[in-house]
mmCIF file of C-alpha atoms and ligand atoms in Angstrom:
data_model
loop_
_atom_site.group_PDB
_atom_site.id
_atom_site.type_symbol
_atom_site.label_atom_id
_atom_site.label_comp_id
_atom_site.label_asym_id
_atom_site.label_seq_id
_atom_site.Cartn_x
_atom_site.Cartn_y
_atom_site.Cartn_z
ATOM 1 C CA UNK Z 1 -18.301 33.486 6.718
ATOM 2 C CA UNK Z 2 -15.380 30.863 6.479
ATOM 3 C CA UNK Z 3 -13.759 32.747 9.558
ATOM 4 C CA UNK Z 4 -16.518 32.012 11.819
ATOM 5 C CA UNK Z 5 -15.857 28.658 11.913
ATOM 6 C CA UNK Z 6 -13.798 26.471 14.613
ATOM 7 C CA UNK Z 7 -12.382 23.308 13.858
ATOM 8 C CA UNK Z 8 -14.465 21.049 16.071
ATOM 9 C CA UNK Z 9 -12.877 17.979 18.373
ATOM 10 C CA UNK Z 10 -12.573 14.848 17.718
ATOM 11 C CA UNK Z 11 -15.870 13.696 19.677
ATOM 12 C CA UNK Z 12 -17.830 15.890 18.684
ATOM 13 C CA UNK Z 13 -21.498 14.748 17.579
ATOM 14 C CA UNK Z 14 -22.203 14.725 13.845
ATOM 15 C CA UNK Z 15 -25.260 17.037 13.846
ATOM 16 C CA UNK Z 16 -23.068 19.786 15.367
ATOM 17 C CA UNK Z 17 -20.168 19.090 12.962
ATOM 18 C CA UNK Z 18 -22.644 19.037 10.143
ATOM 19 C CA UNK Z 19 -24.697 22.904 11.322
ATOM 20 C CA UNK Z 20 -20.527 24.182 11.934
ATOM 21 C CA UNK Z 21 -19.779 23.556 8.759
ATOM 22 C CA UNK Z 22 -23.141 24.962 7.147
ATOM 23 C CA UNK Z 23 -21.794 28.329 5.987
ATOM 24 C CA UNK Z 24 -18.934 26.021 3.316
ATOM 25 C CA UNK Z 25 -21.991 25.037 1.310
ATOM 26 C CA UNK Z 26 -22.686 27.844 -1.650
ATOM 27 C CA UNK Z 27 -26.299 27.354 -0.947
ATOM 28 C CA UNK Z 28 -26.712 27.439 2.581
ATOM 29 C CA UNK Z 29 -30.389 26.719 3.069
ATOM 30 C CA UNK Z 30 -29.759 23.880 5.365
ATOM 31 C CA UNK Z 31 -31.448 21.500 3.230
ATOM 32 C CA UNK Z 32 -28.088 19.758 2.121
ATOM 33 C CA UNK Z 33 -27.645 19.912 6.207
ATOM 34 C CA UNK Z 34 -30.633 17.947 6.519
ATOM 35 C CA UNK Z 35 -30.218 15.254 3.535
ATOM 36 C CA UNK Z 36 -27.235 14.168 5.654
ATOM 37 C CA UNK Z 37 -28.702 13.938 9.171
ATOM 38 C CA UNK Z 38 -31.321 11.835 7.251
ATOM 39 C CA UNK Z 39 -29.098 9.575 5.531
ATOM 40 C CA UNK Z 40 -27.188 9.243 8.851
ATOM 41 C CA UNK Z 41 -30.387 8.300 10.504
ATOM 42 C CA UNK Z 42 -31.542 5.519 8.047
ATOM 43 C CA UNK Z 43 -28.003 4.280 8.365
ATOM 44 C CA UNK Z 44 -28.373 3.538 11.812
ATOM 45 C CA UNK Z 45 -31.391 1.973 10.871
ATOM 46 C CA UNK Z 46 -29.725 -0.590 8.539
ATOM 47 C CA UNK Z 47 -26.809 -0.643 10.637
ATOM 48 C CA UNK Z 48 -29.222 -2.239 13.212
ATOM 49 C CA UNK Z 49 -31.180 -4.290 10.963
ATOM 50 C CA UNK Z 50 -27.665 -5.708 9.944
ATOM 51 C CA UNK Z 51 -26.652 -6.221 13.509
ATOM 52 C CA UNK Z 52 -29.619 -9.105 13.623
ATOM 53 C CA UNK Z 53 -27.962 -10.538 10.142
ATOM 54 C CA UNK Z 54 -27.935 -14.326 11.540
ATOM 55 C CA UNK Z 55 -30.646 -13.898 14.350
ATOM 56 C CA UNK Z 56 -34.218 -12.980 12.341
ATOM 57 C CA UNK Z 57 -35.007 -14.268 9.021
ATOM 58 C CA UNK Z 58 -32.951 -11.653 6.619
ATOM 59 C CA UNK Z 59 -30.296 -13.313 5.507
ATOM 60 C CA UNK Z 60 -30.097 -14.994 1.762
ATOM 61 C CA UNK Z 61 -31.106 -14.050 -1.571
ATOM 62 C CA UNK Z 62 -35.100 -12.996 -2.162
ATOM 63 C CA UNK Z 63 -35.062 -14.482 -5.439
ATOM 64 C CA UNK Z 64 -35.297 -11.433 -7.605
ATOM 65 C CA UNK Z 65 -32.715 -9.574 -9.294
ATOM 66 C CA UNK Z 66 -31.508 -6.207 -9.320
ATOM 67 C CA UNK Z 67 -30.913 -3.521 -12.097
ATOM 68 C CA UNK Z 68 -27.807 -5.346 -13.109
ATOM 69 C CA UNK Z 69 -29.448 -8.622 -13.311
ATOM 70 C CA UNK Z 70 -27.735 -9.563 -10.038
ATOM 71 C CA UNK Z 71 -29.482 -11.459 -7.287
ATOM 72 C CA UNK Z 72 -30.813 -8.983 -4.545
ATOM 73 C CA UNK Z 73 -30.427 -10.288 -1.139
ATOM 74 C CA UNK Z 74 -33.173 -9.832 1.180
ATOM 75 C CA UNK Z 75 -30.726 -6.652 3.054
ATOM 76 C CA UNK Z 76 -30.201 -5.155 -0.171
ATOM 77 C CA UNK Z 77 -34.086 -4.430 -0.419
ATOM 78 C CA UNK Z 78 -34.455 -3.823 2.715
ATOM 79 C CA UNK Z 79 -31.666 -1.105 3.324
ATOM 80 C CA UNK Z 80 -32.889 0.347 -0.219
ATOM 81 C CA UNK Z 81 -36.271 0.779 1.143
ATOM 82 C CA UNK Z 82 -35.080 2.417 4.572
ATOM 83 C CA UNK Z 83 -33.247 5.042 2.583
ATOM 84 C CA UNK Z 84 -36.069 5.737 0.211
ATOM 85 C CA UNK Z 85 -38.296 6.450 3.143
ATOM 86 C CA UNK Z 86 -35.586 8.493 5.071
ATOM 87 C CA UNK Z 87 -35.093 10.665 1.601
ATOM 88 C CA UNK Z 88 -38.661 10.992 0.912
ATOM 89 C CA UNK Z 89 -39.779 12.098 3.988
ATOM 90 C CA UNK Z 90 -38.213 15.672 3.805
ATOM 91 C CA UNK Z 91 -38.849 17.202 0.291
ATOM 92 C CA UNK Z 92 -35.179 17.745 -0.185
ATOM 93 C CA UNK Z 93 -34.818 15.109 -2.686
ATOM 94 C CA UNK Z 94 -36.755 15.320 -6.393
ATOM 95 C CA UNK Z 95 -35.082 12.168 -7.490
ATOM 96 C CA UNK Z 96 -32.863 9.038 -6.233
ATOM 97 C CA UNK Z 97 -31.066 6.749 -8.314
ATOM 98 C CA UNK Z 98 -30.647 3.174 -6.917
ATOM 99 C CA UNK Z 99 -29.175 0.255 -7.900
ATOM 100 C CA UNK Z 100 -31.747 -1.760 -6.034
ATOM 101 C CA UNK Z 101 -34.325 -0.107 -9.065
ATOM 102 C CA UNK Z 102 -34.533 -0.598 -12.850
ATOM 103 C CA UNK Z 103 -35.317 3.663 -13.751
ATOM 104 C CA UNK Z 104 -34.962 6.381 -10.885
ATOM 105 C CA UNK Z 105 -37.359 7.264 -8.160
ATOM 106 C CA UNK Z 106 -39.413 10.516 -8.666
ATOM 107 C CA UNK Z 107 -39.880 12.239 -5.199
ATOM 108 C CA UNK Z 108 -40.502 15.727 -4.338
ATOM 109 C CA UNK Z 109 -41.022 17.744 -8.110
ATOM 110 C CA UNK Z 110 -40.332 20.907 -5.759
ATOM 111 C CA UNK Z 111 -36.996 18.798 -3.976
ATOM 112 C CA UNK Z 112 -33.189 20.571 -5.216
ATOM 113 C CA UNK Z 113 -31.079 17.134 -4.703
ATOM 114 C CA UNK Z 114 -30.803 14.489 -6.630
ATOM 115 C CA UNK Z 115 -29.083 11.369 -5.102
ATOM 116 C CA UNK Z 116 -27.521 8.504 -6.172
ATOM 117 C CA UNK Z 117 -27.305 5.267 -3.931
ATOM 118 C CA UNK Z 118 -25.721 1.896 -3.259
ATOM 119 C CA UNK Z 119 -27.995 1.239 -0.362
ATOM 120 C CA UNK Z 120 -25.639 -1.645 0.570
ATOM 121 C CA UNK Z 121 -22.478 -2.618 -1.094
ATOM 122 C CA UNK Z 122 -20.547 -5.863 -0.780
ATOM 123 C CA UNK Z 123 -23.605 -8.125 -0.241
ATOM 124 C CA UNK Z 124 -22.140 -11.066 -0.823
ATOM 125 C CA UNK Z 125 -20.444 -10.526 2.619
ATOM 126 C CA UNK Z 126 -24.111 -9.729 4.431
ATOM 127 C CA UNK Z 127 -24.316 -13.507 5.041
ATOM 128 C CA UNK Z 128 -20.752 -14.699 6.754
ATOM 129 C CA UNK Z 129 -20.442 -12.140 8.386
ATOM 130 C CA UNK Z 130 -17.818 -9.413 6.777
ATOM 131 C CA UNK Z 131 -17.931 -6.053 6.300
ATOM 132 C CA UNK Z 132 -20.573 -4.138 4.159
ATOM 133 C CA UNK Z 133 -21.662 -0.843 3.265
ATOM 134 C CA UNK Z 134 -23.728 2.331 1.493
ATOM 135 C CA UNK Z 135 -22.416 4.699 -1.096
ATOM 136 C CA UNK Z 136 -23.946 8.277 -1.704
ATOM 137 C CA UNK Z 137 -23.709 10.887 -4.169
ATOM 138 C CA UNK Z 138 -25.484 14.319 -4.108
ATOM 139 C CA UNK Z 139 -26.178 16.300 -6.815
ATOM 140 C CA UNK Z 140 -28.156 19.812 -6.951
ATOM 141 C CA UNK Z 141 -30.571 19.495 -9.877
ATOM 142 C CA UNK Z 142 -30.183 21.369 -13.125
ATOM 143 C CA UNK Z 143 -34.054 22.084 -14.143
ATOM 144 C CA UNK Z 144 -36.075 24.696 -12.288
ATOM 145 C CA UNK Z 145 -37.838 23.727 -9.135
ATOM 146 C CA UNK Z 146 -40.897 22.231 -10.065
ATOM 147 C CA UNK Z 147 -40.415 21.205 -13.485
ATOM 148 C CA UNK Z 148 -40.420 17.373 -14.605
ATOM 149 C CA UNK Z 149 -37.287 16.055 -13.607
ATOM 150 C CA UNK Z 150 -34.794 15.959 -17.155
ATOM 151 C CA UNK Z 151 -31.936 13.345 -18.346
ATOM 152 C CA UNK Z 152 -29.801 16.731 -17.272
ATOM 153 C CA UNK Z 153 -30.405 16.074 -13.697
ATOM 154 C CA UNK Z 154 -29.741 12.652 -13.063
ATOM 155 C CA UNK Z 155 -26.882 11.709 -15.851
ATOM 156 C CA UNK Z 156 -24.590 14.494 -14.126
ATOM 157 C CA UNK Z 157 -20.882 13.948 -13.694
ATOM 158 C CA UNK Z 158 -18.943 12.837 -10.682
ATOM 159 C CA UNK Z 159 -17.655 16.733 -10.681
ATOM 160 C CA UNK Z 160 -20.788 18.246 -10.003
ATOM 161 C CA UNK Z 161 -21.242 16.264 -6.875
ATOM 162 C CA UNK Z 162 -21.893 18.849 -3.540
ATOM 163 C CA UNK Z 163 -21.356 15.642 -1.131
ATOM 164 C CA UNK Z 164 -20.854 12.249 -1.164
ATOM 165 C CA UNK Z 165 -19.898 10.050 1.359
ATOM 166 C CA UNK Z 166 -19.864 6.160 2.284
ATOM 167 C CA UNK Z 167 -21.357 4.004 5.775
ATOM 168 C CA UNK Z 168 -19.567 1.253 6.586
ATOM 169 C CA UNK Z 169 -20.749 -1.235 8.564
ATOM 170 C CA UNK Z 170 -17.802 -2.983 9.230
ATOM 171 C CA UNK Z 171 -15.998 -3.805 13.494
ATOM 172 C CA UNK Z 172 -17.753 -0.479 14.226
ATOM 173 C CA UNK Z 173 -20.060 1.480 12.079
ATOM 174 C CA UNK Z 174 -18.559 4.796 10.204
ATOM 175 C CA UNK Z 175 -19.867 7.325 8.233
ATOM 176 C CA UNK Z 176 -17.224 9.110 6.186
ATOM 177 C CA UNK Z 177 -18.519 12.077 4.000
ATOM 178 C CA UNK Z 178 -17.105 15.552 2.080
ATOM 179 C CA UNK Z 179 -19.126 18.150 1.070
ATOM 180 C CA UNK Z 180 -16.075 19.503 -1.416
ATOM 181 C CA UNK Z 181 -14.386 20.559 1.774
ATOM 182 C CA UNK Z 182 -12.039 17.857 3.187
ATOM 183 C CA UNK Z 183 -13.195 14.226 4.218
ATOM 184 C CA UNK Z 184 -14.165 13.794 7.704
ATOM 185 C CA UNK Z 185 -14.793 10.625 9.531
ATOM 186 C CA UNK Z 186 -17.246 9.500 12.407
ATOM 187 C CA UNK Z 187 -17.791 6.640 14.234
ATOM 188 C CA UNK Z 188 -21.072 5.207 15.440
ATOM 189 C CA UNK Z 189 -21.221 5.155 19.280
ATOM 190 C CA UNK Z 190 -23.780 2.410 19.723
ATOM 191 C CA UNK Z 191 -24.709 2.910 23.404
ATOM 192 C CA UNK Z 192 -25.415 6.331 22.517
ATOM 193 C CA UNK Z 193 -26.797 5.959 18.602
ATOM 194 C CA UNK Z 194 -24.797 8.716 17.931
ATOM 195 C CA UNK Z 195 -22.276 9.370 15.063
ATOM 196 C CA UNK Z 196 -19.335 10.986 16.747
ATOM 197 C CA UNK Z 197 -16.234 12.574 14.755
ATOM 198 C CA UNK Z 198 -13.404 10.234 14.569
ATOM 199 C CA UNK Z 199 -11.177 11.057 12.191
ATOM 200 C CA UNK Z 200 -11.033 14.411 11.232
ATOM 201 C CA UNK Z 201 -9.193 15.711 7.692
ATOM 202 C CA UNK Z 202 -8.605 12.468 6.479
ATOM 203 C CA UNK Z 203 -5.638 11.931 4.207
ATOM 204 C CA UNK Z 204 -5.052 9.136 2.319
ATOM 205 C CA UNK Z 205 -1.085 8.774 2.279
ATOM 206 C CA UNK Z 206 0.322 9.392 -1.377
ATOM 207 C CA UNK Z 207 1.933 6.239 -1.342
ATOM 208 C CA UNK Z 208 1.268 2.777 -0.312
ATOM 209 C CA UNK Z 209 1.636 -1.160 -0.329
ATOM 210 C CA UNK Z 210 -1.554 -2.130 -0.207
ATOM 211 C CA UNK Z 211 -3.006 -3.503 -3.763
ATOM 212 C CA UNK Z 212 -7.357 -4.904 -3.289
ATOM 213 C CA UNK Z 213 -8.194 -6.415 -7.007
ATOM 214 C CA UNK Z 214 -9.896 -9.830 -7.521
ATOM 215 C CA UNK Z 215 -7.400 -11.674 -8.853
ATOM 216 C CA UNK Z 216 -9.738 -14.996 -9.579
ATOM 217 C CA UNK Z 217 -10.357 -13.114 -13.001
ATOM 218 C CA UNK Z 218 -6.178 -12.154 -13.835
ATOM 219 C CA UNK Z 219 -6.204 -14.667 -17.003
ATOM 220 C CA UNK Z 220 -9.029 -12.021 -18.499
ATOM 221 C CA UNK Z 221 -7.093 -9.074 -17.250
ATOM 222 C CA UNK Z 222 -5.129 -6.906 -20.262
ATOM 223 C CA UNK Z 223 -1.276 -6.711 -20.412
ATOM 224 C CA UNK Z 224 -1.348 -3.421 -18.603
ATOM 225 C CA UNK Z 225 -2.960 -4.447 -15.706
ATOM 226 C CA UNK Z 226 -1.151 -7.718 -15.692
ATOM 227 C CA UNK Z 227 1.924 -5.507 -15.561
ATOM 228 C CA UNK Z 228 0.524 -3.218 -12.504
ATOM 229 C CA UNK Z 229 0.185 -6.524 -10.778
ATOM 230 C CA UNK Z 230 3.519 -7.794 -10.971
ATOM 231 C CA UNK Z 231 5.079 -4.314 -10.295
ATOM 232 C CA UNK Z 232 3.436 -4.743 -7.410
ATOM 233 C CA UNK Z 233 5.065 -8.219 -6.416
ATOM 234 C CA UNK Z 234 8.268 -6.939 -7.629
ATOM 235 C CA UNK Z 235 8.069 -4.359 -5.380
ATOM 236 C CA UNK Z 236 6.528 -5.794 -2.199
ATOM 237 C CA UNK Z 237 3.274 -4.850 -2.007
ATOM 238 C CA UNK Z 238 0.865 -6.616 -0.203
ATOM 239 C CA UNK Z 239 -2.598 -7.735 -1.252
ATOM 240 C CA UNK Z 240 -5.752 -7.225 0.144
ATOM 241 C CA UNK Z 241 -9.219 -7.938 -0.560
ATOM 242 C CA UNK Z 242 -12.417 -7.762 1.048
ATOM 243 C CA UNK Z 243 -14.925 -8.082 -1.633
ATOM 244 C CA UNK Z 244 -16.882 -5.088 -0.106
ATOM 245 C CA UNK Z 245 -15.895 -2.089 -2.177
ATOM 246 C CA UNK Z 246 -16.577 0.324 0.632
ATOM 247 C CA UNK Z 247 -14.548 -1.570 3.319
ATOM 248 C CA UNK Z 248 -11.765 -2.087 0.123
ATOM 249 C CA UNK Z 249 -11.407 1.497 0.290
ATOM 250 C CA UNK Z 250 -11.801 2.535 3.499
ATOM 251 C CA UNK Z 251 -8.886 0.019 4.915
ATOM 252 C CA UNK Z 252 -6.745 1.903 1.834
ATOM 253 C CA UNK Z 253 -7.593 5.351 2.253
ATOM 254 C CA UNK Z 254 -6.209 4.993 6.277
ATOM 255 C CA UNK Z 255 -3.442 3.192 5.132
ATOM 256 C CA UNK Z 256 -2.074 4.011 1.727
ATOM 257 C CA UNK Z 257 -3.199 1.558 -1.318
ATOM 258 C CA UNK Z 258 -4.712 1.326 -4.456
ATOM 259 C CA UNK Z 259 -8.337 -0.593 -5.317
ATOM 260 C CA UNK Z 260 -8.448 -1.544 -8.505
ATOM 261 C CA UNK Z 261 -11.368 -3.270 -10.465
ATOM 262 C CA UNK Z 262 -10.489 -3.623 -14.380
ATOM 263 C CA UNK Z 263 -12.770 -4.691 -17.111
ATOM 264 C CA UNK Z 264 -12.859 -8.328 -17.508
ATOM 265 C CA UNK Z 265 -13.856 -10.884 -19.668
ATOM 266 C CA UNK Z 266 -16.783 -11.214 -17.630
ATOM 267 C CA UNK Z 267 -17.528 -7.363 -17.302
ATOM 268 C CA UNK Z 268 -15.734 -5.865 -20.566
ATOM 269 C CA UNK Z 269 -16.824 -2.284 -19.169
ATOM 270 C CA UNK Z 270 -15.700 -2.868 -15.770
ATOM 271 C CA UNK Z 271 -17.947 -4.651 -12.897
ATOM 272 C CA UNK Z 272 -18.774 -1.483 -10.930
ATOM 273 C CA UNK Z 273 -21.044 1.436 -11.394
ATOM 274 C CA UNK Z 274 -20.123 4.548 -11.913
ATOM 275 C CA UNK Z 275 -23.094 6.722 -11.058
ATOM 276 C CA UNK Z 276 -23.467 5.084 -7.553
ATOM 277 C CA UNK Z 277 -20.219 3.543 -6.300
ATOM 278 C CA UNK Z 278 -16.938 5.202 -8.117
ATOM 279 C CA UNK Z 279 -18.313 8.739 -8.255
ATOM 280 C CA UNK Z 280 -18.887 8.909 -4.979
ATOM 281 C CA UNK Z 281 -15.487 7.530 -4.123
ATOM 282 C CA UNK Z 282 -13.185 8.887 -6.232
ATOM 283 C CA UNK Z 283 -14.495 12.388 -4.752
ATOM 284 C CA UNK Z 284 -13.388 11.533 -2.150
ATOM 285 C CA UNK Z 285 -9.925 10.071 -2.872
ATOM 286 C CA UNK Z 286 -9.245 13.548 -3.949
ATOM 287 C CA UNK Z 287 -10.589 14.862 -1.382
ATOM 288 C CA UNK Z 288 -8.456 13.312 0.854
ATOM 289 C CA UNK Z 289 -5.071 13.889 -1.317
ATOM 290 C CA UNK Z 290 -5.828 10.118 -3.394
ATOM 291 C CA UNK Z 291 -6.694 9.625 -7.113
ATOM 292 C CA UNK Z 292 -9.764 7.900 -8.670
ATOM 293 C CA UNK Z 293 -9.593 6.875 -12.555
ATOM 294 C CA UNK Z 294 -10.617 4.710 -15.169
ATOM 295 C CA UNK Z 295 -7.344 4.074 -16.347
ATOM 296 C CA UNK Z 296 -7.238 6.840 -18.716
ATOM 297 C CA UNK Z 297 -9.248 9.761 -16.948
ATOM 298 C CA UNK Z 298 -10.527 10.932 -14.115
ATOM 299 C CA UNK Z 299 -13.888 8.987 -13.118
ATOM 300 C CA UNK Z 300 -15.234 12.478 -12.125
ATOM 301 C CA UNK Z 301 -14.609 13.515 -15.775
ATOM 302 C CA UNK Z 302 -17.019 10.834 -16.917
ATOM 303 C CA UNK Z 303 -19.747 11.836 -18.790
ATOM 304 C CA UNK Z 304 -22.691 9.358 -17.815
ATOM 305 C CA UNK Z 305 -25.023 8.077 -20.417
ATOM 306 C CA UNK Z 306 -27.086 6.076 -18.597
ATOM 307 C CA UNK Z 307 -28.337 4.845 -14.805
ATOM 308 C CA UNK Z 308 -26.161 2.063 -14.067
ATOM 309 C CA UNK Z 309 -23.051 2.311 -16.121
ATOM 310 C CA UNK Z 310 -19.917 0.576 -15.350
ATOM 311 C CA UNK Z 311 -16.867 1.851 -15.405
ATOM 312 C CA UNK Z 312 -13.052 0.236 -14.648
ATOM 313 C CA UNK Z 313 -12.107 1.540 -11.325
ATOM 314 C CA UNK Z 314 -8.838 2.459 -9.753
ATOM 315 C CA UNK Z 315 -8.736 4.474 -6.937
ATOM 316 C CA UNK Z 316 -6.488 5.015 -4.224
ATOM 317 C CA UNK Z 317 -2.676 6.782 -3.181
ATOM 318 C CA UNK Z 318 -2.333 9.325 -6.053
ATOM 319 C CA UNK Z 319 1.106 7.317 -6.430
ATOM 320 C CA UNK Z 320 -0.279 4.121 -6.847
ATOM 321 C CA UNK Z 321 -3.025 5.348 -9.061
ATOM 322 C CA UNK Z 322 -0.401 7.555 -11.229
ATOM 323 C CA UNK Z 323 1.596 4.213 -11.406
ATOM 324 C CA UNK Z 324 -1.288 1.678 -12.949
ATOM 325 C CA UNK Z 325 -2.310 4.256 -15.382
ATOM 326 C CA UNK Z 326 1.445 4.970 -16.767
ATOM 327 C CA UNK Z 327 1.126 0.695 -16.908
HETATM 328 P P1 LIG R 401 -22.934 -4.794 -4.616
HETATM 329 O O1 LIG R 401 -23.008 -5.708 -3.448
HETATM 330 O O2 LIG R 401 -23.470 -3.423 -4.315
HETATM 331 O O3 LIG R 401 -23.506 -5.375 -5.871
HETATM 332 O O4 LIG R 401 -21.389 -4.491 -4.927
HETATM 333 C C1 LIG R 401 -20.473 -5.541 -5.008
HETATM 334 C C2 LIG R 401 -19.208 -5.016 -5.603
HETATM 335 C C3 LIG R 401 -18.232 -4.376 -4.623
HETATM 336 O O5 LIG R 401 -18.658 -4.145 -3.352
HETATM 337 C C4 LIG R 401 -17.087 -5.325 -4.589
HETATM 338 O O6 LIG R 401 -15.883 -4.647 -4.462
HETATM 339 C C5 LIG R 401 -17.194 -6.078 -5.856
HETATM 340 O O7 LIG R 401 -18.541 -6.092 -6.199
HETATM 341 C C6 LIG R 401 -16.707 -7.477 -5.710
HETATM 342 O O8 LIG R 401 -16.777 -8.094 -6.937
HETATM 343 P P2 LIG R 401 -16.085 -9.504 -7.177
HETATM 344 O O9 LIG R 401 -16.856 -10.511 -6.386
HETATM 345 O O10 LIG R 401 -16.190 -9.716 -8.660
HETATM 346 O O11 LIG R 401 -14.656 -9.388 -6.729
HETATM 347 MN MN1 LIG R 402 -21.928 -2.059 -4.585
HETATM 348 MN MN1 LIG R 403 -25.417 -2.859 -3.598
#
């Protein structure tokens, strides 16, 4: 089957690229297909809700907190309930991990995915205006169709991913995703509502200048880390940091850096999670040529023992990444 297919211009509209590329999946149903045409339409959803950030009354916290005991902002609910509908509605999905919720959400019993979702990351930014995002993971579940869902579904590791892929809502909207088969890019024409392919077989370059790592916490930072950082300076790197992890990593994966986000004193385990923003990512860094670790091994390596497990983070140029870890 893999000689039928052409690769597609740059312009070409998502939904075609996604049917094209149909026949790479091993289980070519088209319900994979059809996850991502629905997570690209709730996207556009948010992506429009977050347009009015500033206009209509979402901005600001809503005075509850999420799993991680973190203030949820009124966008972070709201995105998390646009892609709960968008997943629900199909039967695709038996159950969706969230940060925005404490356990996971059971949907179809007869559904063969199981996703994991940062409905938006980096939402300290939704209010001044900056860059944000969504992470996804996609997983095809372990117990028989129609069984109760099992711990063996949802704690599954980054490896056994069949897509992932990241929206950010950033100068224009992109959605970047891989199925296991290259990363491809694609930009949201607004005038149309369509996502359009942008960047096709991205590569992350294998080396770069670029370091993205909250500094504000260095004095809790170990030696090794320390030492990363001023290899860095020695070397003239340049620092960057959004604060959104998604826009973090996009920026470095079309430029050449590294992200890094080390345990701290604050977060001994690392302030990110694995199951719902590093798996995700560091599929595709690899995808794309890059590395994603935990310092010692691979992040898709990583057994998961529960929901919303952090994890250290460094991901990025396999160079760069190669180079903190030998710190
Ligand atoms: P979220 O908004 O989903 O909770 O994620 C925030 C994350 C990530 O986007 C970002 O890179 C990181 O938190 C920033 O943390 P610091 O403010 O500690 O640098
Ligand atoms: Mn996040
Ligand atoms: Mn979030």
């Amino acid at each position: 089957m893999e000689t039928s297919r052409i690769a597609l211009p740059i312009g070409t509209a998502l939904d075609r690229f996604i049917k094209n590329n149909q026949d790479q999946f091993q289980y070519t149903s088209g319900e994979l297909s059809q996850l991502l045409r629905d997570i690209a339409l709730a996207s556009k959803v948010v992506n429009r809700e977050i347009n009015k950030a500033g206009l209509i009354d979402i901005m600001g916290a809503m005075g509850s907190q999420n799993s991680g005991g973190e203030q949820q902002q009124k966008l972070d609910v709201l995105a998390n309930i646009r892609f709960t509908r968008a997943l629900s509605k199909g039967g695709e999905v038996c159950a969706l991990i969230s940060e925005e919720t404490e356990s996971y959400v059971d949907l179809n019993n007869h559904g063969k995915y199981v996703i994991a979702i940062d409905p938006l990351d980096g939402s300290s930014n939704i209010d001044v205006n900056v860059s944000i995002g969504t992470i996804f993971s996609i997983y095809r579940r372990k117990s028989p169709i129609g069984q109760a869902i099992t711990d063996r579904d949802i704690l599954q590791k980054g490896e056994e991913q069949v897509a992932a892929g990241y929206i950010l809502y950033g100068s224009s909207t992109m959605l970047v995703y891989t199925t296991g088969h290259g990363v491809n890019g694609f930009t949201l024409e607004p005038s149309l509502g369509e996502y359009v392919l942008s960047h096709p077989d991205m590569k992350i370059p294998v080396d770069g200048k670029i370091y993205s790592i909250n500094e504000g916490s260095s004095n809790s930072f170990s030696t090794s880390v320390k030492a990363y950082l001023q290899f860095c300076k020695d070397n003239g790197h340049t620092a960057r940091y959004i604060g959104s992890l998604v826009a973090d990593f996009h920026r470095n994966l079309l430029k050449g850096g590294i992200y890094l986000y080390p345990a701290t004193a604050k977060d001994p385990n690392g302030k990110l999670r694995l199951m719902y923003e590093c798996n995700a990512l560091a599929f595709i860094a690899e995808q794309a040529g890059g590395k994603g670790t935990d310092g010692k091994e691979r992040i898709l390596k990583i057994q998961p023992t529960s929901l919303h497990q952090r994890t250290p983070f460094y991901v990025g140029s396999a160079n760069m990444v190669e180079k903190a870890e030998s710190c």
